[in-house]
Structure formats: C-alpha cells, structure tokens
CSV table of C-alpha atoms (C1' of nucleotides) in Angstrom, one decimal:
chain,number,residue,atom,x,y,z
A,297,MET,CA,-19.1,-18.1,20.0
A,298,LYS,CA,-17.8,-16.2,16.9
A,299,TYR,CA,-14.3,-17.0,15.7
A,300,TYR,CA,-12.1,-15.4,13.1
A,301,ALA,CA,-9.6,-17.2,10.9
A,302,LEU,CA,-6.7,-15.5,9.1
A,303,VAL,CA,-5.6,-17.4,6.1
A,304,ASP,CA,-2.2,-16.2,4.9
A,305,CYS,CA,-0.2,-17.5,1.9
A,306,ASN,CA,3.3,-18.5,2.9
A,307,ASN,CA,6.0,-16.4,1.2
A,308,PHE,CA,3.4,-15.6,-1.4
A,309,TYR,CA,5.4,-14.2,-4.3
A,310,ALA,CA,8.1,-16.8,-3.9
A,311,SER,CA,5.4,-19.5,-3.8
A,312,CYS,CA,3.8,-18.1,-7.0
A,313,GLU,CA,7.1,-18.5,-8.8
A,314,ARG,CA,7.4,-22.0,-7.5
A,315,ALA,CA,3.9,-23.1,-8.5
A,316,PHE,CA,5.0,-23.0,-12.1
A,317,GLN,CA,8.6,-24.0,-11.9
A,318,PRO,CA,9.1,-27.2,-9.9
A,319,ARG,CA,12.8,-26.9,-10.2
A,320,LEU,CA,12.6,-24.2,-7.6
A,321,LEU,CA,11.3,-26.5,-4.9
A,322,ASN,CA,13.5,-26.8,-1.9
A,323,ARG,CA,15.8,-24.1,-3.2
A,324,PRO,CA,16.2,-20.6,-1.9
A,325,VAL,CA,14.1,-18.2,-3.9
A,326,ILE,CA,13.7,-14.4,-3.6
A,327,VAL,CA,11.6,-11.8,-5.3
A,328,LEU,CA,12.7,-8.2,-5.8
A,329,SER,CA,10.7,-4.9,-5.6
A,330,ASN,CA,10.1,-2.6,-8.5
A,331,ASN,CA,13.3,-1.5,-10.1
A,332,ASP,CA,14.9,-4.7,-8.8
A,333,GLY,CA,15.7,-2.6,-5.7
A,334,CYS,CA,14.9,-4.4,-2.5
A,335,ILE,CA,14.1,-8.0,-1.4
A,336,ILE,CA,10.4,-8.2,-0.8
A,337,ALA,CA,9.8,-12.0,-0.6
A,338,ARG,CA,11.9,-15.0,0.5
A,339,SER,CA,11.3,-18.7,0.5
A,340,ASN,CA,12.0,-20.4,3.8
A,341,GLU,CA,15.4,-21.6,2.4
A,342,ALA,CA,16.3,-18.0,1.7
A,343,LYS,CA,15.2,-16.9,5.2
A,344,ALA,CA,17.4,-19.6,6.6
A,345,LEU,CA,20.4,-18.0,4.9
A,346,GLY,CA,19.8,-14.9,6.9
A,347,ILE,CA,18.5,-12.8,4.0
A,348,GLU,CA,16.4,-10.1,5.6
A,349,MET,CA,13.2,-8.5,4.3
A,350,GLY,CA,13.6,-5.1,2.6
A,351,VAL,CA,17.4,-5.3,2.1
A,352,PRO,CA,18.8,-3.7,-1.0
A,353,TYR,CA,19.6,-6.3,-3.6
A,354,TRP,CA,23.2,-5.1,-4.2
A,355,GLU,CA,24.1,-5.4,-0.5
A,356,VAL,CA,23.5,-9.2,-0.6
A,357,ARG,CA,24.4,-9.9,-4.2
A,358,SER,CA,27.5,-12.0,-3.4
A,359,LEU,CA,25.7,-14.0,-0.7
A,360,LEU,CA,22.9,-14.8,-3.2
A,361,ALA,CA,25.4,-16.0,-5.8
A,362,GLU,CA,27.3,-18.0,-3.2
A,363,HIS,CA,24.2,-20.0,-2.3
A,364,ASN,CA,22.8,-20.1,-5.8
A,365,VAL,CA,19.7,-18.2,-4.7
A,366,GLN,CA,17.1,-18.0,-7.5
A,367,VAL,CA,16.3,-14.3,-8.1
A,368,PHE,CA,13.1,-12.9,-9.6
A,369,SER,CA,11.8,-9.4,-10.5
A,370,SER,CA,8.2,-8.9,-9.3
A,371,ASN,CA,5.6,-10.2,-11.7
A,372,TYR,CA,2.4,-8.6,-10.5
A,373,ALA,CA,0.3,-10.0,-13.3
A,374,LEU,CA,1.1,-13.5,-12.1
A,375,TYR,CA,0.7,-12.7,-8.4
A,376,GLY,CA,-2.6,-10.9,-8.9
A,377,ASP,CA,-4.1,-13.8,-10.8
A,378,MET,CA,-2.8,-16.4,-8.4
A,379,SER,CA,-4.3,-14.4,-5.5
A,380,ALA,CA,-7.7,-14.4,-7.2
A,381,ARG,CA,-7.5,-18.2,-7.4
A,382,VAL,CA,-6.7,-18.6,-3.8
A,383,MET,CA,-9.5,-16.2,-2.8
A,384,ASP,CA,-12.0,-18.0,-5.0
A,385,THR,CA,-11.2,-21.2,-3.3
A,386,LEU,CA,-11.7,-19.7,0.1
A,387,GLN,CA,-15.0,-18.2,-0.9
A,388,GLN,CA,-16.2,-21.6,-2.1
A,389,HIS,CA,-15.6,-23.0,1.4
A,390,CYS,CA,-16.8,-20.1,3.6
A,391,ILE,CA,-19.6,-17.7,3.3
A,392,GLU,CA,-18.0,-14.8,5.1
A,393,VAL,CA,-14.7,-13.8,3.6
A,394,GLU,CA,-12.9,-10.5,3.7
A,395,VAL,CA,-10.0,-10.3,1.3
A,396,TYR,CA,-7.6,-8.3,3.3
A,397,SER,CA,-4.6,-8.1,1.0
A,398,ILE,CA,-3.1,-9.8,-2.0
A,399,ASP,CA,-2.1,-12.8,0.1
A,400,GLU,CA,-4.4,-12.8,3.1
A,401,ALA,CA,-8.1,-13.2,4.0
A,402,PHE,CA,-10.1,-13.1,7.2
A,403,LEU,CA,-12.9,-15.7,7.5
A,404,GLN,CA,-15.7,-15.6,10.0
A,405,LEU,CA,-16.5,-19.0,11.4
A,406,SER,CA,-19.7,-18.5,13.3
A,407,TYR,CA,-21.5,-21.3,11.4
A,408,CYS,CA,-18.6,-23.8,11.3
A,409,LYS,CA,-20.0,-27.0,12.6
A,410,GLN,CA,-16.8,-29.1,12.6
A,411,GLY,CA,-13.9,-28.6,15.0
A,412,LEU,CA,-12.0,-25.4,14.3
A,413,GLN,CA,-8.6,-27.1,14.1
A,414,GLN,CA,-9.9,-29.6,11.6
A,415,TYR,CA,-11.6,-27.0,9.5
A,416,GLY,CA,-8.4,-25.1,9.2
A,417,GLU,CA,-6.5,-28.1,8.1
A,418,GLN,CA,-9.1,-28.8,5.4
A,419,LEU,CA,-8.8,-25.2,4.1
A,420,ARG,CA,-5.1,-25.6,3.9
A,421,GLN,CA,-5.3,-28.7,2.0
A,422,VAL,CA,-7.9,-27.6,-0.5
A,423,VAL,CA,-6.1,-24.3,-1.3
A,424,HIS,CA,-2.9,-26.2,-1.9
A,425,GLN,CA,-4.7,-28.7,-4.1
A,426,ASN,CA,-6.4,-26.0,-6.2
A,427,THR,CA,-3.6,-23.5,-6.6
A,428,GLY,CA,-0.3,-25.0,-5.5
A,429,ILE,CA,0.1,-22.3,-2.9
A,430,PRO,CA,0.8,-23.2,0.7
A,431,VAL,CA,-1.1,-21.3,3.4
A,432,SER,CA,-1.1,-21.0,7.2
A,433,VAL,CA,-4.3,-20.6,9.2
A,434,GLY,CA,-4.6,-18.7,12.5
A,435,ILE,CA,-7.9,-18.9,14.4
A,436,ALA,CA,-9.0,-16.9,17.4
A,437,ARG,CA,-11.8,-14.8,18.9
A,438,THR,CA,-10.6,-11.5,17.4
A,439,LYS,CA,-8.9,-10.4,14.2
A,440,THR,CA,-5.8,-9.2,16.1
A,441,LEU,CA,-5.5,-12.5,17.9
A,442,ALA,CA,-6.1,-14.4,14.6
A,443,LYS,CA,-3.2,-12.5,13.1
A,444,LEU,CA,-1.0,-13.6,16.0
A,445,ALA,CA,-2.3,-17.1,15.8
A,446,ASN,CA,-1.3,-17.2,12.1
A,447,HIS,CA,2.2,-16.0,13.1
A,448,ILE,CA,2.5,-18.9,15.5
A,449,ALA,CA,1.1,-21.3,13.0
A,450,LYS,CA,3.9,-20.3,10.6
A,451,GLN,CA,6.7,-20.3,13.1
A,452,GLN,CA,6.0,-23.0,15.5
A,453,THR,CA,3.5,-25.6,14.3
A,454,PRO,CA,4.2,-28.1,11.6
A,455,GLY,CA,0.6,-28.4,10.6
A,456,GLY,CA,0.3,-24.7,9.7
A,457,VAL,CA,-2.9,-24.2,11.8
A,458,TYR,CA,-3.1,-22.7,15.2
A,459,LEU,CA,-6.0,-22.0,17.5
A,460,LEU,CA,-5.1,-19.2,19.9
A,461,HIS,CA,-6.8,-18.4,23.2
A,462,PRO,CA,-6.2,-15.0,24.9
A,463,ALA,CA,-4.5,-16.7,27.9
A,464,ASP,CA,-2.2,-18.9,25.8
A,465,PRO,CA,1.1,-19.4,27.6
A,466,ARG,CA,3.0,-18.8,24.4
A,467,LEU,CA,2.0,-15.1,24.6
A,468,SER,CA,4.3,-14.6,27.6
A,469,SER,CA,7.3,-15.1,25.4
A,470,LEU,CA,6.0,-13.5,22.2
A,471,SER,CA,7.3,-10.1,21.3
A,472,ILE,CA,4.9,-7.2,21.0
A,473,SER,CA,6.5,-6.4,17.6
A,474,LYS,CA,4.6,-9.4,16.2
A,475,VAL,CA,1.2,-7.7,17.0
A,476,TRP,CA,-0.8,-6.4,14.1
A,477,GLY,CA,-0.8,-2.6,14.6
A,478,ILE,CA,2.5,-2.3,16.5
A,479,GLY,CA,5.3,-1.0,14.4
A,480,LYS,CA,8.7,0.3,15.3
A,481,ALA,CA,7.6,3.5,17.0
A,482,TYR,CA,5.0,1.8,19.3
A,483,GLU,CA,7.4,-1.0,20.1
A,484,GLN,CA,10.0,1.4,21.3
A,485,LYS,CA,7.5,3.5,23.3
A,486,LEU,CA,6.1,0.4,25.0
A,487,GLY,CA,9.6,-1.0,25.5
A,488,GLU,CA,10.6,2.2,27.4
A,489,ILE,CA,8.1,1.4,30.1
A,490,GLY,CA,9.0,-2.2,30.2
A,491,ILE,CA,6.4,-3.8,28.1
A,492,GLN,CA,7.9,-6.3,25.7
A,493,THR,CA,5.7,-9.3,25.5
A,494,VAL,CA,2.1,-9.8,24.4
A,495,ALA,CA,1.2,-11.1,27.8
A,496,GLY,CA,2.8,-8.0,29.4
A,497,LEU,CA,0.8,-5.8,27.1
A,498,GLN,CA,-2.5,-7.6,27.9
A,499,GLN,CA,-2.0,-6.4,31.5
A,500,ALA,CA,-1.8,-2.7,30.5
A,501,GLU,CA,-4.5,-0.2,31.7
A,502,GLU,CA,-7.1,0.6,29.1
A,503,SER,CA,-7.2,4.3,30.1
A,504,TRP,CA,-3.4,4.6,29.8
A,505,MET,CA,-3.5,2.9,26.4
A,506,ARG,CA,-6.3,5.3,25.3
A,507,GLN,CA,-4.3,8.3,26.4
A,508,THR,CA,-0.9,7.2,25.0
A,509,PHE,CA,-1.9,5.6,21.7
A,510,GLY,CA,-5.4,7.0,21.1
A,511,VAL,CA,-8.4,5.0,20.1
A,512,VAL,CA,-6.3,2.7,17.9
A,513,GLY,CA,-4.2,1.7,20.9
A,514,LEU,CA,-7.3,1.1,23.0
A,515,ARG,CA,-8.9,-1.2,20.4
A,516,LEU,CA,-5.7,-3.0,20.0
A,517,LEU,CA,-5.5,-3.8,23.7
A,518,LYS,CA,-9.2,-4.9,23.8
A,519,GLU,CA,-8.7,-7.2,20.8
A,520,LEU,CA,-5.6,-8.8,22.5
A,521,LYS,CA,-7.7,-9.5,25.5
A,522,GLY,CA,-10.3,-11.3,23.4
A,523,GLU,CA,-12.9,-8.5,23.0
A,524,ALA,CA,-13.6,-8.0,19.3
A,525,CYS,CA,-13.5,-4.4,18.1
A,526,TYR,CA,-13.1,-5.1,14.4
A,527,ALA,CA,-15.7,-7.0,12.4
A,528,LEU,CA,-15.3,-8.4,8.9
A,529,GLU,CA,-15.2,-5.5,6.5
A,530,PRO,CA,-17.6,-5.4,3.6
A,531,PRO,CA,-16.0,-5.3,0.1
A,532,ALA,CA,-14.6,-1.9,-0.6
A,533,THR,CA,-16.9,0.2,-2.8
A,534,GLY,CA,-14.0,2.2,-4.2
A,535,ARG,CA,-10.8,3.6,-2.9
A,536,ALA,CA,-10.4,7.0,-1.5
A,537,HIS,CA,-7.2,7.6,-3.4
A,538,THR,CA,-5.3,6.1,-6.3
A,539,MET,CA,-1.6,6.7,-6.9
A,540,VAL,CA,1.1,5.9,-9.3
A,541,SER,CA,4.6,6.5,-8.3
A,542,ARG,CA,8.0,5.1,-9.3
A,543,SER,CA,11.6,5.5,-8.5
A,544,PHE,CA,13.9,6.1,-11.5
A,545,ARG,CA,16.7,3.8,-12.4
A,546,ARG,CA,19.1,6.7,-12.1
A,547,ASP,CA,18.8,10.3,-10.8
A,548,ILE,CA,17.1,12.7,-13.2
A,549,TYR,CA,18.3,16.3,-13.6
A,550,GLN,CA,16.5,17.4,-16.8
A,551,LEU,CA,13.0,18.9,-16.8
A,552,GLU,CA,12.2,17.2,-20.1
A,553,GLU,CA,12.9,13.8,-18.7
A,554,LEU,CA,10.8,14.5,-15.6
A,555,LYS,CA,7.9,15.6,-17.7
A,556,GLU,CA,8.2,12.4,-19.8
A,557,ALA,CA,8.2,10.3,-16.6
A,558,ILE,CA,5.2,12.1,-15.1
A,559,SER,CA,3.3,11.7,-18.4
A,560,VAL,CA,3.9,8.0,-18.3
A,561,TYR,CA,2.6,7.9,-14.7
A,562,ALA,CA,-0.4,10.0,-15.5
A,563,SER,CA,-1.3,7.6,-18.3
A,564,ARG,CA,-1.1,4.7,-15.9
A,565,LEU,CA,-3.2,6.6,-13.4
A,566,GLY,CA,-5.8,7.2,-16.1
A,567,GLU,CA,-5.9,3.5,-16.9
A,568,LYS,CA,-6.4,2.7,-13.2
A,569,LEU,CA,-9.2,5.2,-12.8
A,570,ARG,CA,-11.0,4.0,-15.9
A,571,ARG,CA,-10.7,0.4,-14.8
A,572,TYR,CA,-12.3,1.2,-11.4
A,573,ARG,CA,-14.8,3.5,-13.2
A,574,GLN,CA,-13.7,6.5,-11.3
A,575,ALA,CA,-12.9,10.1,-12.0
A,576,ALA,CA,-10.6,12.4,-10.1
A,577,ASN,CA,-11.4,15.8,-8.7
A,578,GLN,CA,-8.0,16.5,-7.2
A,579,LEU,CA,-4.5,15.7,-8.2
A,580,THR,CA,-1.3,15.8,-6.1
A,581,ILE,CA,1.9,15.7,-8.1
A,582,PHE,CA,5.1,15.1,-6.2
A,583,LEU,CA,8.8,14.8,-6.8
A,584,TRP,CA,11.5,13.3,-4.5
A,585,ALA,CA,15.1,14.4,-4.6
A,586,ASN,CA,17.4,11.5,-3.9
A,587,PRO,CA,17.5,11.1,-0.1
A,588,HIS,CA,20.6,9.0,-0.1
A,589,LYS,CA,22.7,11.6,-2.1
A,590,ASN,CA,21.0,14.9,-1.6
A,591,ARG,CA,22.7,17.6,-3.7
A,592,ARG,CA,20.5,20.5,-2.4
A,593,ALA,CA,21.8,23.2,-0.1
A,594,ASP,CA,18.6,23.1,2.0
A,595,GLY,CA,18.5,19.3,2.1
A,596,ARG,CA,14.8,19.2,1.0
A,597,CYS,CA,13.6,16.0,-0.5
A,598,TYR,CA,9.9,16.3,-1.0
A,599,PHE,CA,8.2,18.7,-3.4
A,600,ALA,CA,4.4,18.5,-4.0
A,601,MET,CA,1.6,20.5,-5.6
A,602,ASN,CA,-2.1,20.1,-5.1
A,603,LEU,CA,-4.5,20.8,-7.9
A,604,GLU,CA,-8.2,21.2,-7.9
A,605,LEU,CA,-9.6,20.1,-11.3
A,606,PRO,CA,-12.4,22.2,-12.8
A,607,LEU,CA,-14.0,18.9,-13.9
A,608,ALA,CA,-13.6,15.4,-12.5
A,609,THR,CA,-11.8,13.3,-15.1
A,610,SER,CA,-10.2,10.0,-16.0
A,611,ASN,CA,-9.0,11.2,-19.3
A,612,THR,CA,-5.3,10.6,-19.9
A,613,ASN,CA,-4.8,13.6,-22.1
A,614,THR,CA,-6.2,15.9,-19.4
A,615,LEU,CA,-4.3,14.2,-16.6
A,616,ILE,CA,-1.0,14.6,-18.6
A,617,GLN,CA,-1.6,18.2,-19.2
A,618,TRP,CA,-2.1,19.1,-15.5
A,619,ALA,CA,0.7,16.8,-14.3
A,620,ALA,CA,3.2,18.2,-16.7
A,621,ALA,CA,2.3,21.8,-15.9
A,622,ALA,CA,2.7,21.0,-12.2
A,623,VAL,CA,6.1,19.5,-12.8
A,624,GLU,CA,7.2,22.6,-14.6
A,625,ARG,CA,6.4,24.7,-11.6
A,626,LEU,CA,8.0,22.3,-9.1
A,627,TYR,CA,11.2,21.7,-11.0
A,628,GLU,CA,14.4,23.3,-9.8
A,629,GLU,CA,17.6,23.2,-11.8
A,630,GLY,CA,20.4,21.3,-10.2
A,631,THR,CA,18.3,19.0,-8.1
A,632,ASN,CA,18.8,15.2,-8.5
A,633,TYR,CA,15.3,13.7,-8.7
A,634,LYS,CA,15.0,10.1,-7.8
A,635,LYS,CA,11.2,9.5,-7.8
A,636,ALA,CA,8.0,11.1,-8.9
A,637,GLY,CA,4.4,10.3,-8.5
A,638,ILE,CA,0.8,11.4,-9.1
A,639,LEU,CA,-2.0,10.9,-6.6
A,640,ALA,CA,-5.7,11.2,-7.5
A,641,GLY,CA,-8.2,12.2,-4.9
A,642,GLY,CA,-11.8,13.4,-4.6
A,643,LEU,CA,-12.8,10.3,-6.6
A,644,GLN,CA,-16.2,10.0,-8.0
A,645,PRO,CA,-18.0,7.1,-9.5
A,646,GLY,CA,-18.2,6.7,-13.3
A,647,ALA,CA,-18.2,10.2,-14.7
A,648,VAL,CA,-16.7,9.2,-18.1
A,649,LEU,CA,-18.6,12.0,-19.7
A,650,GLN,CA,-18.3,15.5,-18.2
A,651,THR,CA,-19.2,18.6,-20.0
A,652,ASN,CA,-18.8,22.3,-19.4
A,653,LEU,CA,-19.4,25.4,-21.4
A,654,PHE,CA,-16.1,25.2,-23.2
A,655,VAL,CA,-16.0,21.6,-24.2
A,656,GLY,CA,-19.2,20.4,-25.8
A,657,GLU,CA,-20.7,17.0,-25.4
A,658,GLN,CA,-19.8,15.8,-28.9
A,659,GLN,CA,-16.2,16.7,-28.3
A,660,GLN,CA,-16.2,14.8,-25.0
A,661,LEU,CA,-17.8,11.8,-26.6
A,662,ARG,CA,-15.1,11.7,-29.2
A,663,TYR,CA,-12.4,11.8,-26.5
A,664,ALA,CA,-14.0,9.1,-24.5
A,665,LYS,CA,-14.3,6.9,-27.6
A,666,ALA,CA,-10.7,7.4,-28.5
A,667,ILE,CA,-9.5,6.6,-24.9
A,668,GLU,CA,-11.7,3.5,-24.8
A,669,ALA,CA,-10.2,2.3,-28.1
A,670,MET,CA,-6.7,2.9,-26.7
A,671,ASP,CA,-7.4,0.9,-23.6
A,672,ARG,CA,-8.8,-2.0,-25.7
A,673,VAL,CA,-5.7,-2.1,-27.9
A,674,ASN,CA,-3.3,-1.9,-24.9
A,675,ARG,CA,-5.2,-4.6,-23.0
A,676,GLN,CA,-4.9,-6.9,-26.0
A,677,TYR,CA,-1.4,-6.2,-27.3
A,678,GLY,CA,0.3,-5.1,-24.2
A,679,ARG,CA,0.7,-1.8,-22.4
A,680,HIS,CA,2.5,0.9,-24.5
A,681,THR,CA,1.2,-0.3,-27.8
A,682,VAL,CA,-0.7,3.0,-28.2
A,683,TYR,CA,0.4,6.0,-26.2
A,684,PHE,CA,0.6,9.7,-26.0
A,685,ALA,CA,3.6,11.3,-27.6
A,686,SER,CA,4.5,13.1,-24.4
A,687,CYS,CA,5.3,9.7,-22.8
A,688,GLY,CA,8.2,9.2,-25.1
A,689,ASN,CA,8.8,6.0,-27.1
A,690,GLY,CA,10.1,3.9,-24.2
A,691,SER,CA,13.7,4.3,-25.2
A,692,ASN,CA,14.5,6.4,-22.2
A,693,THR,CA,17.3,5.6,-19.7
A,694,TRP,CA,15.3,6.4,-16.5
A,695,SER,CA,12.6,3.8,-16.3
A,696,ARG,CA,12.7,0.8,-14.1
A,697,LYS,CA,14.8,-2.3,-14.3
A,698,GLU,CA,13.1,-5.6,-14.5
A,699,GLN,CA,15.8,-8.0,-15.2
A,700,TRP,CA,14.5,-11.3,-14.0
A,701,ARG,CA,10.8,-11.4,-14.5
A,702,SER,CA,9.3,-14.8,-14.9
A,703,PRO,CA,6.7,-15.4,-17.7
A,704,ARG,CA,3.1,-14.2,-17.0
A,705,PHE,CA,2.0,-17.9,-17.1
A,706,THR,CA,-1.7,-17.3,-16.3
A,707,THR,CA,-2.5,-14.0,-18.1
A,708,ARG,CA,-0.7,-14.0,-21.4
A,709,TRP,CA,-1.2,-16.6,-24.1
A,710,GLU,CA,2.2,-16.2,-25.5
A,711,GLU,CA,3.7,-16.9,-22.0
A,712,VAL,CA,1.7,-19.9,-21.0
A,713,LEU,CA,3.7,-22.8,-19.6
A,714,ARG,CA,4.7,-25.3,-22.2
A,715,VAL,CA,4.7,-29.0,-21.2
A,716,LYS,CA,6.9,-31.2,-23.4
B,49,DT,C1',26.7,2.1,-9.6
B,50,DC,C1',22.6,-0.1,-7.0
B,51,DT,C1',18.1,1.7,-1.6
B,52,DG,C1',9.8,-0.4,-3.6
B,53,DG,C1',4.9,0.9,-4.2
B,54,DG,C1',0.3,1.6,-2.8
B,55,DG,C1',-2.8,2.0,0.6
B,56,DT,C1',-5.6,3.4,5.4
B,57,DC,C1',-6.7,5.7,9.6
B,58,DC,C1',-6.0,9.1,13.3
B,59,DT,C1',-4.6,13.4,15.4
B,60,DA,C1',-2.9,18.0,16.0
B,61,DG,C1',-3.2,22.4,14.7
B,62,DG,C1',-4.6,26.3,11.9
B,63,DA,C1',-8.3,28.9,9.7
B,64,DC,C1',-12.6,30.4,10.0
B,65,DC,C1',-17.1,31.3,11.9
B,66,DC,C1',-20.6,32.7,15.3
C,153,DT,C1',-5.8,48.4,31.7
C,154,DC,C1',-9.0,44.8,30.4
C,155,DT,C1',-8.8,41.2,24.9
C,156,DG,C1',-14.0,34.6,24.8
C,157,DG,C1',-15.0,30.2,23.8
C,158,DG,C1',-16.6,26.6,21.3
C,159,DG,C1',-17.6,24.4,17.0
C,160,DT,C1',-16.3,22.8,12.2
C,161,DC,C1',-13.6,21.9,8.4
C,162,DC,C1',-9.3,21.1,6.2
C,163,DT,C1',-4.5,19.7,5.8
C,164,DA,C1',-0.1,17.9,6.9
C,165,DG,C1',2.1,14.5,9.0
C,166,DG,C1',2.7,10.3,11.6
C,167,DA,C1',1.8,5.7,12.4
C,168,DC,C1',0.5,1.5,10.7
C,169,DC,C1',-0.4,-2.3,7.0
C,170,DC,C1',1.0,-5.6,3.0
DNA sequence: TCTGGGGTCCTAGGACCC
DNA sequence: TCTGGGGTCCTAGGACCC
C-alpha cells in the first residue's frame, strides 16, 4: 500500500529567526510581510496571545508591545537558504520527495520498511538535528489526507506525527475549512447545505460534487475518501509566469515616480528571468489604485496592459523600456496608486541571444555581456550596486519599509553569526 | 499614518472558423 | 416569415495555495 507523508515546518519563518537567536526561544515571535505590512508568521507563543494571521501590523502594535513580542521584517534570503537545508535532509532520507513550498514537502513512502509512525518520528528528529527547525509529519493514503494528518499532528499530538485513516473518528469534528483546497467561498457554499465537517463531506455524492465544484471538487472528495487522485509531482521544469510586484510605502501620484518604480521592478524581473534562464514573450504591466482610500470617481482599482514583445527577452534594458512606456499610457493624473507590478509570460528557455534585422548579433552579444557583468557585480556586492539610471538612486520615498530585518546569517559573509 | 507577494488550475464566455 | 451547430482558441476572472 502506498502512503504519502507531508512534512511541514512549524511556524517556518519564526523558527528560522529562532534557529540563530536562542534568546527568542519560548518567547512570542512574529514575522511581517513586505513593507512591514501584515503578520505572516507567528510562533506558538504569539498565536496563544490571539494574534491572527494576516492582520495589519499597526492594528496590533500595542498588543505586541504589551507582551514584548519580538518583531521581524521578512528575511527571504535566510528563509530560502534554511528551506534548502531542510529539503536536503529530507532527500537524504527518502527517495521520492516533492518540494511543495518553501516550508513543506510531500514524501512517498511505498518502500518504507519500518513502521510509518516510527519513520515519521525519525524524520522529525533528524531535520531538527540538522537544521534546528521543528517539523510536523502527517501520513495518509492520499495527499489531501496527509495534509489533514499534518494539521492534526500540529494541533493535537505532542509527538508531531499523525497517521490518518479515512474513517478516523476525529474527522467527524474537524471543520471542512481545514481541508486542502477548501477556501472561504467553498466553505460557505458547503455550509449552506449543512456540510461542516470532514466526515460530513465524505458522505457527499460524487456527481453532486462534480456538478457544483467541477473536477477539482470531485478529486477533493475522492482524495478525502482515500482514493488517490494526485501523485507526487516531478520537479517543475520552469514556471509558466514570473512576476514582480510591490506595494508602495505611501500612495504615488506622480508619473515620474511610477516610472521609476516600474523600472526597479522590471530590473528585478530581468534578474529572475536570467537566473532561471528564461526569456519572456509577453509582458503585463499593472497598476493598482489604493483600494482602501480610492480617490477616483469611477472607483476603479486595477489598470493593466498586455504587450506582445517582438523578440523574447530577459534583457533589463528592453524590459524597462516596454514597462515604462506602458505605465505612461496607463497613468491618469489624480489617481493615488498604491501598487504596481510586471508579469512575464510566454516564457521560453535560454534565449539569451536573440537577433533580428535591426539589432545585429554583435550588438546583442555586447548587451548580453554587459548584463552578465552587472549580474555578477550585484550578486557579489549586493543588489543595486550597478543599476540603470531610470531606476533612480534608491533615495526615493516610496519603496518598501524593512525596519526589523535580522542578519542574513547564512548567505552573507559580513552578516554571519559571531560567537564570542 | 500604517493593509504582502507570488504562484497554479479551472471555467465561462466571446471570437472565429467551417 | 424562416436565421445551425459544433469545434477550437484565447482571455478574464474566480478559486485555491503558501
């Protein structure tokens, strides 16, 4: 019989902060989103204080101060590196691993000879030993059930490992909102016809699920009943889209500032594309007016423009030109813009060198070399060491806040932990 | 004052074609 | 007066995920 395990890091970002700062142990810790806007990770102590996920920071500032909660800005360099260490450890102990997100992996246990429970406990121990990150392990016959098992492991079992059978009595009191694939809308729709628990949902008619929630709903039901519809995914060969978008620290009214912002985002997009060795055929540039304080008569918030590029590219210079031109056309005076972004689609592999009648190969080669040199310098000395003039010199007043970022302990020599 | 970012998949509906 | 039907492709938008 084939089994799936879901290994999920507990309070991942908060645990990463703790791994290098023992003073944080047993104290409430939270991590904020970009722009220090919302709370996106909480240690158990912080959860116990009633601090909810996704809450704006300013709403709970006094509560945080009152309980001496330790606050951090997101430090993605640190989290990404810690994630890689956790995944390496898992791959050393299981042949079939699907890295599902930065803090989760599915394992397929068909060849596991030991007891499943014991195997889970060993995994937990070795990951903690190698990385300092605590994980929970859920095991079941389908991925959807393994996700649920992991939820139970976190909430209800001291050992952090749970083996779940489709007929487990705990499912008759477990809310459907905990099921992987059921969000707010589906929870409400199911609630309207009296389905609130997982056990209740397991009784639903397959034909009704198919009709009401499409193939996704049907698969979800089958998985809950123990019939596997999702296998381990092979490693992604490349994303379909790549996006860079950011909120501004304050509303922007001026075209020049918007163009500067989109140039910075286009530069980041170029870096991403080049890192994945991809080139984009299509770009979507979008602007958001502030939805919380909309100053427009028509109330519109979203403005976007699609572009087909004559040549697939990952060249920053080209991306900036297209993006800035799109912003000029989208811009309307008097609108308070809060966010902008750039999405690359139609991605092709490699394609560093593209020529056409107007830009000769020699010219392209020179561009490519210049960009390559720029990437190298920025990797070594930090982003924004070399940049395009249209991106401004970084002294703007719109870019994000990052007040409490911890050192990048594992990826920057100058920030390595010092032990006295 | 202050409200995240980056993805995927599916479906409905329009355009177009024969 | 009577005014087809079925297929494909594309896009926008909704739902979900972490």
